[in-house]
CSV table of C-alpha atoms and ligand atoms in Angstrom, one decimal:
chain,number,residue,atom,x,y,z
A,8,UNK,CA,-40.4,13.0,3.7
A,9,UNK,CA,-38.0,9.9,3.9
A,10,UNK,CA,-34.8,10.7,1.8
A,11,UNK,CA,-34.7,8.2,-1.0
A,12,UNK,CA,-31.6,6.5,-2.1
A,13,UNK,CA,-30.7,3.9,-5.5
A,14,UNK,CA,-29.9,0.5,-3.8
A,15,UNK,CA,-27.7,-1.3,-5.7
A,16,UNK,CA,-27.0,-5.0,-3.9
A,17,UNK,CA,-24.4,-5.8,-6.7
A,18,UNK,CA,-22.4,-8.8,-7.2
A,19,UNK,CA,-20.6,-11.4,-4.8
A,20,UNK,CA,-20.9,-10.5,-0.9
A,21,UNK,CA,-22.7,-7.4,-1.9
A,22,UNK,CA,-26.1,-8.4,-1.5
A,23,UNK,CA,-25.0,-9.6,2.1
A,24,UNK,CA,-23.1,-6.6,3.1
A,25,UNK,CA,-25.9,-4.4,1.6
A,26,UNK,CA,-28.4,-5.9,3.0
A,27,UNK,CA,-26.6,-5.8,6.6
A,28,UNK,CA,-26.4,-1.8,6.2
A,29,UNK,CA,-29.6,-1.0,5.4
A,30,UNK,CA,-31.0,-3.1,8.1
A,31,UNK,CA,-28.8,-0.9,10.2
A,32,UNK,CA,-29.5,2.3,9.2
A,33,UNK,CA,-33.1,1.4,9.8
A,34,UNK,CA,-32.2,0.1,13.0
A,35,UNK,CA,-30.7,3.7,13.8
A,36,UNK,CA,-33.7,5.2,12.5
A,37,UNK,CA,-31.8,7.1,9.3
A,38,UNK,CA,-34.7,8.9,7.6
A,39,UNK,CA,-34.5,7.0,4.3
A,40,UNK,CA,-36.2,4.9,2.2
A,41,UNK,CA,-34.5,2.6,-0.8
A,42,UNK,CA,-35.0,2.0,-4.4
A,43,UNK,CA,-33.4,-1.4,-5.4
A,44,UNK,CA,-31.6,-1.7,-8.6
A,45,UNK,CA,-30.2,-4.9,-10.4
A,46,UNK,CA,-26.8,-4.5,-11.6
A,47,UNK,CA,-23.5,-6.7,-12.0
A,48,UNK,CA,-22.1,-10.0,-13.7
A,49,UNK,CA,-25.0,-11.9,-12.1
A,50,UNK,CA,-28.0,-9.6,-14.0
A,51,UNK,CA,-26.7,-9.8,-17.4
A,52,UNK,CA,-28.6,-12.7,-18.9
A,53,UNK,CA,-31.5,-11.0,-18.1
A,54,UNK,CA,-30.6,-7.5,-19.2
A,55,UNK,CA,-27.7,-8.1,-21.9
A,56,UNK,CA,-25.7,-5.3,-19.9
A,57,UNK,CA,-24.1,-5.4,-16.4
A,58,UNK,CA,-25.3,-1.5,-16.3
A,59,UNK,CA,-28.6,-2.1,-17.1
A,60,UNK,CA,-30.8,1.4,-18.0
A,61,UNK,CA,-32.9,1.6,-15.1
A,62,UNK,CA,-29.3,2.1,-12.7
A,63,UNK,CA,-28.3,5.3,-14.1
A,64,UNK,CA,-32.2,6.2,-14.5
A,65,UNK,CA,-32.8,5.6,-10.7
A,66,UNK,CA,-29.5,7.4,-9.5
A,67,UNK,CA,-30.6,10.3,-12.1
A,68,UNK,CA,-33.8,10.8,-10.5
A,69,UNK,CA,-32.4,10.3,-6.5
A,70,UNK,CA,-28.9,11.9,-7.0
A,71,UNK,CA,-27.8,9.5,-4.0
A,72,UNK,CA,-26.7,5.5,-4.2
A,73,UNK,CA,-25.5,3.1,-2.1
A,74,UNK,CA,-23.4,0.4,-4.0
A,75,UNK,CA,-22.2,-3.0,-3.2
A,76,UNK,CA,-19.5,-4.7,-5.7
A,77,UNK,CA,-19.9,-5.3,-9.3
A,78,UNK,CA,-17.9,-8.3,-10.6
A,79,UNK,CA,-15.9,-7.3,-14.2
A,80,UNK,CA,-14.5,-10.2,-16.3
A,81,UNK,CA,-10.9,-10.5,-16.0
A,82,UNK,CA,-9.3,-10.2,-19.4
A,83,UNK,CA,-12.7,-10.9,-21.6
A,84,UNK,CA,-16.3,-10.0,-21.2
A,85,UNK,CA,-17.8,-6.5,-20.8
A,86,UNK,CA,-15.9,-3.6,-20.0
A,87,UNK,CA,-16.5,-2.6,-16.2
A,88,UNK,CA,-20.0,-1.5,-15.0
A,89,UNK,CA,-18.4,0.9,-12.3
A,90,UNK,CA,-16.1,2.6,-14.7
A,91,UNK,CA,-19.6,3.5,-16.9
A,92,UNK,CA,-21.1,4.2,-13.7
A,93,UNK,CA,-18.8,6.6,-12.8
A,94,UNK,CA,-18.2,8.2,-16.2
A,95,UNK,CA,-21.7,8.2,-17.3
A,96,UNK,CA,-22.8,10.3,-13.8
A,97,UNK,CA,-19.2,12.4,-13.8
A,98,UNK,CA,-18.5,11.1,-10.5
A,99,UNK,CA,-14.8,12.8,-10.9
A,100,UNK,CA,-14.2,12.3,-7.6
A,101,UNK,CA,-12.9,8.9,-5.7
A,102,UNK,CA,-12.8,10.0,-1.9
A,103,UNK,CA,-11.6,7.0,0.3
A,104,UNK,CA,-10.2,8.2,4.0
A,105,UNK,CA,-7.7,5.3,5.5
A,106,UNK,CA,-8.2,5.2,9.1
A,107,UNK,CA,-7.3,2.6,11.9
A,108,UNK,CA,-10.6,1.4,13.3
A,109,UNK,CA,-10.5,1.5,17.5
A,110,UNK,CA,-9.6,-2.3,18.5
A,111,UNK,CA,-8.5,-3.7,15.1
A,112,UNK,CA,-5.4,-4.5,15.6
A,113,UNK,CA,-3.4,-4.1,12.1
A,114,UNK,CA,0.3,-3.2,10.8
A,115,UNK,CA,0.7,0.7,11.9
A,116,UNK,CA,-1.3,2.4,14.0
A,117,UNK,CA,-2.2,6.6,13.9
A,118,UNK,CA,-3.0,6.0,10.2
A,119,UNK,CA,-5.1,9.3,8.7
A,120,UNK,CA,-5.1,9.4,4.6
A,121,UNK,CA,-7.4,10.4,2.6
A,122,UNK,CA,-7.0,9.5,-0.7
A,123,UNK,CA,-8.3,11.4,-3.5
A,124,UNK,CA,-8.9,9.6,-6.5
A,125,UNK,CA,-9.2,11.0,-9.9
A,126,UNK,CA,-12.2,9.0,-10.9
A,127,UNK,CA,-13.2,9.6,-14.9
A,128,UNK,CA,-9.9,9.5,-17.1
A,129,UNK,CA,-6.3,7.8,-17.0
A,130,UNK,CA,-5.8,4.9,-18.1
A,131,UNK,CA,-9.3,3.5,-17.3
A,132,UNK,CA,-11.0,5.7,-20.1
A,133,UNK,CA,-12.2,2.4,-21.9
A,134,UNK,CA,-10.0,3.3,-24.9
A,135,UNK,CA,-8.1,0.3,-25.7
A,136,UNK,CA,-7.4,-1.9,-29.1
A,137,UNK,CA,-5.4,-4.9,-30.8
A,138,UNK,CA,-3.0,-2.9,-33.8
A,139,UNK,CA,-1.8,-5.9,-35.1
A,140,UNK,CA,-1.8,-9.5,-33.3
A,141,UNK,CA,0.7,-9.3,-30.5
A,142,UNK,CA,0.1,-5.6,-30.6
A,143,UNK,CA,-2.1,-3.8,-28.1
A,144,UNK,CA,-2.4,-0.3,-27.1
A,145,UNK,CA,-4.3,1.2,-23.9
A,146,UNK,CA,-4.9,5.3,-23.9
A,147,UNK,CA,-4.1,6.9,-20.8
A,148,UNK,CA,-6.3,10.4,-21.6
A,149,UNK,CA,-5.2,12.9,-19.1
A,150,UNK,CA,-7.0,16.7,-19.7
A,151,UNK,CA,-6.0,19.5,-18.1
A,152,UNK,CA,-9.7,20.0,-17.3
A,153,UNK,CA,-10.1,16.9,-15.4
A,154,UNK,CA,-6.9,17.5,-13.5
A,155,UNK,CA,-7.6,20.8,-12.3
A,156,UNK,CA,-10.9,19.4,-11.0
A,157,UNK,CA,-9.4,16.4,-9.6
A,158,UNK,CA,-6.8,19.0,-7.9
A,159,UNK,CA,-9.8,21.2,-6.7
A,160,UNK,CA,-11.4,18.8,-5.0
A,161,UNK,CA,-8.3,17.7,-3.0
A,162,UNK,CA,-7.8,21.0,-1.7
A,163,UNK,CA,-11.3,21.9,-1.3
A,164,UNK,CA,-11.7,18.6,1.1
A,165,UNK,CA,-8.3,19.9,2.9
A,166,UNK,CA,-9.7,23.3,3.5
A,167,UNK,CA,-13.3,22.3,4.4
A,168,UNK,CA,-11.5,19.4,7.3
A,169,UNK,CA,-8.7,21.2,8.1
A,170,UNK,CA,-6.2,19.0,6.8
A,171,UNK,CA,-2.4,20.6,6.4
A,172,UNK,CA,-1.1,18.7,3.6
A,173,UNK,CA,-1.5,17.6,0.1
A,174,UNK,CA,0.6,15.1,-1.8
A,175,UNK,CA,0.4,14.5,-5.4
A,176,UNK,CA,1.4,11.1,-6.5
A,177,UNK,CA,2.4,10.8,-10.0
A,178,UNK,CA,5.1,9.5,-12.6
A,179,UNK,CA,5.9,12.5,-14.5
A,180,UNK,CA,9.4,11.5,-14.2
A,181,UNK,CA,8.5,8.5,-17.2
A,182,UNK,CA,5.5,10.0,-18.0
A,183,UNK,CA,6.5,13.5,-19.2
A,184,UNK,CA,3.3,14.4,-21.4
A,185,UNK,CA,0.6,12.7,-19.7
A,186,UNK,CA,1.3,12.9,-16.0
A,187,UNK,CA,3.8,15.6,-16.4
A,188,UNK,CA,0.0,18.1,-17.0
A,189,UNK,CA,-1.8,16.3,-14.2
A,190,UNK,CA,1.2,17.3,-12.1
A,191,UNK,CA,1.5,20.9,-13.6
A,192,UNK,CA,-2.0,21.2,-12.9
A,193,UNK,CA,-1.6,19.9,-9.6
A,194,UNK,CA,1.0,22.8,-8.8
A,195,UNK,CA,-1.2,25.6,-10.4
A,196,UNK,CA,-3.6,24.5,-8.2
A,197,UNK,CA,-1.7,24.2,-5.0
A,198,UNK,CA,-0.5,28.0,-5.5
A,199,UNK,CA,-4.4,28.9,-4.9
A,200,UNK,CA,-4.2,27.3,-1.3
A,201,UNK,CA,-1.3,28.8,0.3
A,202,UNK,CA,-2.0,27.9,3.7
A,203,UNK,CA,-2.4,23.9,2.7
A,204,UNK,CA,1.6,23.0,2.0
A,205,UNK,CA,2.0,20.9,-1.1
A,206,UNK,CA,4.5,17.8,-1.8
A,207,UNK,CA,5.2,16.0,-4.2
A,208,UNK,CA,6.1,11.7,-4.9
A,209,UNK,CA,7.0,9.7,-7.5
A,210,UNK,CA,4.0,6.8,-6.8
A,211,UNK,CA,6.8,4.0,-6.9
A,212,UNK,CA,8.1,5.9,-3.7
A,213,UNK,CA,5.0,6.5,-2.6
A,214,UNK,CA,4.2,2.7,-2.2
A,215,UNK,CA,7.5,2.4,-0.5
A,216,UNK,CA,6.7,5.3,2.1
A,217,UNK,CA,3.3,3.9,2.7
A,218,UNK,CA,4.6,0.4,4.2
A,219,UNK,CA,7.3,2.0,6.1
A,220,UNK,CA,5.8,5.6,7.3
A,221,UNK,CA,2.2,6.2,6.6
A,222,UNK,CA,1.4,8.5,9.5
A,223,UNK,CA,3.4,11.1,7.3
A,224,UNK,CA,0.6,11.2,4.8
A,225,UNK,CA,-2.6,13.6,5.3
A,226,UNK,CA,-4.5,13.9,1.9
A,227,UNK,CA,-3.1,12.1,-1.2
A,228,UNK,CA,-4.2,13.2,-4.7
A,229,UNK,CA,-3.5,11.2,-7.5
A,230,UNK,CA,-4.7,10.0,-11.0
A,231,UNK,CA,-7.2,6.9,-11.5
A,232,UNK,CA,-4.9,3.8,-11.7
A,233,UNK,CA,-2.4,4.8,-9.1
A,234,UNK,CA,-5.6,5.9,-6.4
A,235,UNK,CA,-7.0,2.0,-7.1
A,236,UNK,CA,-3.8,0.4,-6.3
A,237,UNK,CA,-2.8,2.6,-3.3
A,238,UNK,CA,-6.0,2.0,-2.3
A,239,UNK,CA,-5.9,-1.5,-1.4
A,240,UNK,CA,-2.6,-0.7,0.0
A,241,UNK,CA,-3.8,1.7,2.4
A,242,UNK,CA,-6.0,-1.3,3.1
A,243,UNK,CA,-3.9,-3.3,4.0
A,244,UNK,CA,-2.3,-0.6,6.6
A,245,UNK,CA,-5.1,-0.5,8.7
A,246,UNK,CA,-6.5,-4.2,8.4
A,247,UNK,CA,-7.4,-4.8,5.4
A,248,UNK,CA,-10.3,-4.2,2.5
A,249,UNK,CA,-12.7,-5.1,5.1
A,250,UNK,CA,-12.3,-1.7,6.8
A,251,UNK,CA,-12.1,1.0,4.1
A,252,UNK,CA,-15.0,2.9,2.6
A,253,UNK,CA,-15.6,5.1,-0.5
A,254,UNK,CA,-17.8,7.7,-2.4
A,255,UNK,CA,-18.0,8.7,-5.6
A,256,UNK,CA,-18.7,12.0,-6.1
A,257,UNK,CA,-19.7,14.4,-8.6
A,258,UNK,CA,-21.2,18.0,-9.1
A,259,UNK,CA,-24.8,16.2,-9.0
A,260,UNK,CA,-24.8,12.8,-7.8
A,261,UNK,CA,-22.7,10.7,-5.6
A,262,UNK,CA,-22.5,6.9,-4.9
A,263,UNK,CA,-21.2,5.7,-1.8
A,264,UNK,CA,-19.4,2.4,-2.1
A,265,UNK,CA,-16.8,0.4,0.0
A,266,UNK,CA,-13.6,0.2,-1.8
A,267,UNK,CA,-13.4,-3.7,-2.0
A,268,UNK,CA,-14.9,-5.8,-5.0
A,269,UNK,CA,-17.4,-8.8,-4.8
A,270,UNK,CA,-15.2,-11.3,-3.1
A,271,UNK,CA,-15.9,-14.2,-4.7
A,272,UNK,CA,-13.7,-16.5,-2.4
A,273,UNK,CA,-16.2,-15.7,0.5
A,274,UNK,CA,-19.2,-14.7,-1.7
A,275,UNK,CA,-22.9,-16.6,0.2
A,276,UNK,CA,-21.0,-17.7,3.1
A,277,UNK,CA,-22.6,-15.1,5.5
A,278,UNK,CA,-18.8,-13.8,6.9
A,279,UNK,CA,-18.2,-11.1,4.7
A,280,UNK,CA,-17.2,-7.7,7.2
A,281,UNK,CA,-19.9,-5.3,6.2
A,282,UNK,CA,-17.9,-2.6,7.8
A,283,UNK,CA,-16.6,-0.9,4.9
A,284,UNK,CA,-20.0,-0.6,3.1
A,285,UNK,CA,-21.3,0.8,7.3
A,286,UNK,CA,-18.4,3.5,7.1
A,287,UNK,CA,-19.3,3.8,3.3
A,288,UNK,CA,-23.1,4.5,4.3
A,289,UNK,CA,-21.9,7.1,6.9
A,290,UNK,CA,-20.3,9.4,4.4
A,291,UNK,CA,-23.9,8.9,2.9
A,292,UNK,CA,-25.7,10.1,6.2
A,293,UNK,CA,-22.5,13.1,6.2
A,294,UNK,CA,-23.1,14.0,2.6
A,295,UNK,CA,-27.2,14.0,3.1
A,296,UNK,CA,-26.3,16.1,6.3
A,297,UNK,CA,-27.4,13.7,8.6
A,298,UNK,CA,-24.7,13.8,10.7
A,299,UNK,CA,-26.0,12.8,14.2
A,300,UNK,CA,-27.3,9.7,12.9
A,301,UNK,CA,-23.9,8.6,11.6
A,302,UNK,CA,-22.2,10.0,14.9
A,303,UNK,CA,-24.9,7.4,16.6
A,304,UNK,CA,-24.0,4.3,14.1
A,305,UNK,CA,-20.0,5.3,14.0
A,306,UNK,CA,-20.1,5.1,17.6
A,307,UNK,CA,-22.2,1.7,18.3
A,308,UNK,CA,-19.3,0.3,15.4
A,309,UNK,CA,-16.8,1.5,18.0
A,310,UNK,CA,-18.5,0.2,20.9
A,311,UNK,CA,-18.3,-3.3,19.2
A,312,UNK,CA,-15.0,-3.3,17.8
A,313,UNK,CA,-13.3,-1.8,20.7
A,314,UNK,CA,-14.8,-4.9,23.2
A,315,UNK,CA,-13.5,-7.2,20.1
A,316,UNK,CA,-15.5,-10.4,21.2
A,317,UNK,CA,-17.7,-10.3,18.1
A,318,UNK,CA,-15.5,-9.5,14.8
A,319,UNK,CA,-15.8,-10.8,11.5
A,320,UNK,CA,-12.9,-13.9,10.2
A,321,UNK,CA,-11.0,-11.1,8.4
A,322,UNK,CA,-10.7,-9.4,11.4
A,323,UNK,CA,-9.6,-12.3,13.7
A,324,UNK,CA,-13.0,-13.4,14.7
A,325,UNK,CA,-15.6,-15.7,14.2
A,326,UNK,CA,-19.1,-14.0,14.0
A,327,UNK,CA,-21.0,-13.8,10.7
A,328,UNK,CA,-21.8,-10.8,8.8
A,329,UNK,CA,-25.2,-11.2,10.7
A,330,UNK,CA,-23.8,-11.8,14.0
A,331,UNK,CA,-21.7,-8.6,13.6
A,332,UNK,CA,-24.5,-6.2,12.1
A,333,UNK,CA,-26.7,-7.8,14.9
A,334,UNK,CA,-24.0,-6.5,17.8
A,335,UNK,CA,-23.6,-3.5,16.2
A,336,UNK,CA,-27.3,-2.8,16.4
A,337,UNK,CA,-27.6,-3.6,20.3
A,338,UNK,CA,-25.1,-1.0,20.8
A,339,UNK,CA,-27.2,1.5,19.5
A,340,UNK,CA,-28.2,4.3,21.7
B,7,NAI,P1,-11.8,-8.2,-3.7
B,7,NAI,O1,-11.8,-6.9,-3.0
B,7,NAI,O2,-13.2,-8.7,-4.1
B,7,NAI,O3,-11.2,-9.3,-2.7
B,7,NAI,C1,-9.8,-9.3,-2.4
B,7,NAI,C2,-9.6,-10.1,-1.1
B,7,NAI,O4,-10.1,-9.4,0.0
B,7,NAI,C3,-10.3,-11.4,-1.1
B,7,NAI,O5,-9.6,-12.4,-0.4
B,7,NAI,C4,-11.6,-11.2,-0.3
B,7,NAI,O6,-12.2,-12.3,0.3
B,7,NAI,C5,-11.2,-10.1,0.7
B,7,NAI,N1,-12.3,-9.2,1.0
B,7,NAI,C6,-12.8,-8.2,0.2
B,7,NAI,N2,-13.8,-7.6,0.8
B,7,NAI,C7,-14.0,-8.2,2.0
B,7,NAI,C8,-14.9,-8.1,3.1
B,7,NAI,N3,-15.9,-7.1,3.1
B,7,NAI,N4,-14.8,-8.9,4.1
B,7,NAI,C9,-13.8,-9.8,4.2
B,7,NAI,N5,-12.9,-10.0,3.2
B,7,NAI,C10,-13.0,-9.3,2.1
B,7,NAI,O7,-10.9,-8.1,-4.9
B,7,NAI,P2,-10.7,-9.0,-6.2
B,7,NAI,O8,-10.7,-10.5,-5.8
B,7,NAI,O9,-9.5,-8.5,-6.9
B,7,NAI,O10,-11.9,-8.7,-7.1
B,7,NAI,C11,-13.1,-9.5,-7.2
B,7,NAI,C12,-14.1,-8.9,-8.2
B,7,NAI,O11,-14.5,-7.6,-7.7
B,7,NAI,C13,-13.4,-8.5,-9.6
B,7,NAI,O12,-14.4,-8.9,-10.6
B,7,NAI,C14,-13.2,-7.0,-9.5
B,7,NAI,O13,-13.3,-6.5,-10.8
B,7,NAI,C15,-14.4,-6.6,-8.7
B,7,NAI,N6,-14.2,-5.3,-8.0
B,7,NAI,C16,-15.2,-4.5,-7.9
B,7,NAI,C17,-15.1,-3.3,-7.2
B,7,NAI,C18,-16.3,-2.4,-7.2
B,7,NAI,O14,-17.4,-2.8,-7.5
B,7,NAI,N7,-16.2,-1.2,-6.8
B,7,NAI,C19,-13.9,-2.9,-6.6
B,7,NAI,C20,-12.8,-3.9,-6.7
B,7,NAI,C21,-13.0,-5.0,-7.4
């Protein structure tokens, strides 16, 4: 029985870049089949939500997504679809690894991060009002609970790959109460793993050390606002948001997603890189325990971006998203 996973085509490039991946998992002959969702920016006149019912329904029932962007509103409109997403399935868990892809050339080479991402609290818990005109206030909702899980999961990952090091990045030093216990909990935590070392940065200092020395990072565990933003840094280390995939991942169900949004400036112009939802689709295939067939795909991607003569604009090149997936799937073996 075919293994079937909650399509969600999202917003933007993501019905492109979705749309490329499955036709190359299929290509590689991944024992799946799809169920394809409508969510996003672009759905709600016909269902009133960007998360429409039948989302969370379908991931319910398959345990296993595959997710292109969802657009949010800047400043107005509905709160964001992939925050309720994650909240509503307790995906607590933001995993993104940072690595240089063979042939793309970018700023630093040797690049290795994983960044652990806590994915359910912070300051993107939704809890946010006008006091008085001119007056706002955002809740940054940090639990001990959540922390320790967060924590957990870092060190778990470490253990399980083999990984020597785990950073916490946080701003205790300013924020005494609220990232002075995700830190505390951090360094309980860390005592339970004495053969992983632990370190500690202020995140302002990590952003520095990331431009200048990033090779000196393993696995990085922070909270949810600093893991978006260093995200797209560590993006841009390797060669940008083209490159870097993402799951979400929870005790039940997990949703694999690139970490880049719907890119509106490139959105139906068939030259979006689908890499990043590719690599995002081979956690899938790793997570499902399919690991041969994302050792086949991983290394036809190689194949293609090592020879470098058909690369998406992003990436230096000229090909489409087609041309790319197209290459990709000749190099199969
Ligand atoms: P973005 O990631 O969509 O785009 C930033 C820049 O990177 C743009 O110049 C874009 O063209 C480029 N880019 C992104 N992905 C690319 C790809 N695969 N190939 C080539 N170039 C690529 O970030 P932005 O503009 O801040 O956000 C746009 C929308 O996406 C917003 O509504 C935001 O809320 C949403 N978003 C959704 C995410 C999700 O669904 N997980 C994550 C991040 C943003």
């Amino acid at each position: 029985m075919p293994k079937r996973i909650t399509l969600i085509p999202g917003d933007g490039i993501g019905p492109e870049v979705t749309a490329a991946t499955v036709q190359l998992l299929e290509a590689a002959g991944a024992d799946l089949e799809w169920e394809e969702v409508e969510a996003g920016l672009e759905v709600v006149s016909k269902y009133g939500k960007p998360l429409p019912d039948q989302v969370l329904e379908s991931i319910r029932k398959n345990k296993v997504a595959l997710k292109g962007p969802l657009t949010t509103a800047v400043a107005t409109g509905f709160p964001s679809a992939n925050v309720e997403l994650r909240q509503s399935l307790k995906l607590y868990a933001s995993l993104r690894p940072v690595t240089n892809v063979p042939g793309i050339e970018s700023r630093f080479g040797d690049v290795d991060v994983i960044i652990v991402r806590e994915n359910t609290e912070g300051l993107y818990s939704g809890l946010e009002q006008t006091i008085t005109a001119g007056v706002t206030q955002s809740l940054k909702i940090i639990t001990r609970e959540a922390s320790a899980r967060i924590a957990h999961f870092a060190f778990e990952y470490a253990n399980k790959w083999n990984r020597k090091k785990v950073t916490t990045a946080h701003k205790a030093n300013i924020l005494k109460v609220s990232d002075g216990l995700f830190l505390k909990t951090c360094q309980e935590v860390a005592r339970e793993y004495p053969d992983i070392l632990h370190e500690e940065i202020i995140v302002d200092n990590l952003a520095l050390q990331l431009v200048i020395n990033p090779q000196q990072f393993d696995v990085l565990l922070t909270t949810n606002l600093y893991g978006d933003i260093v995200s797209d840094l560590c993006a841009g280390l390797v060669g940008g948001l083209g490159l870097v995939p993402g799951a979400n991942i929870g005790k039940e169900y997990a949703v694999f997603e690139a970490v880049h949004g719907s890119a509106p400036d490139i959105a139906g112009k068939n030259k979006a890189n689908p890499l990043a939802v590719f690599f995002s689709s081979l956690l899938m295939l790793e997570y499902l325990h399919m690991e041969d067939t994302a050792k086949r795909i991983r290394k036809a991607i190689y194949r293609v971006t090592n020879k470098g003569a058909v690369l998406t604009p992003d990436l230096g090149g000229s090909a489409s998203t087609t041309e790319f997936t197209e290459a990709v799937i000749q190099e199969l073996e």
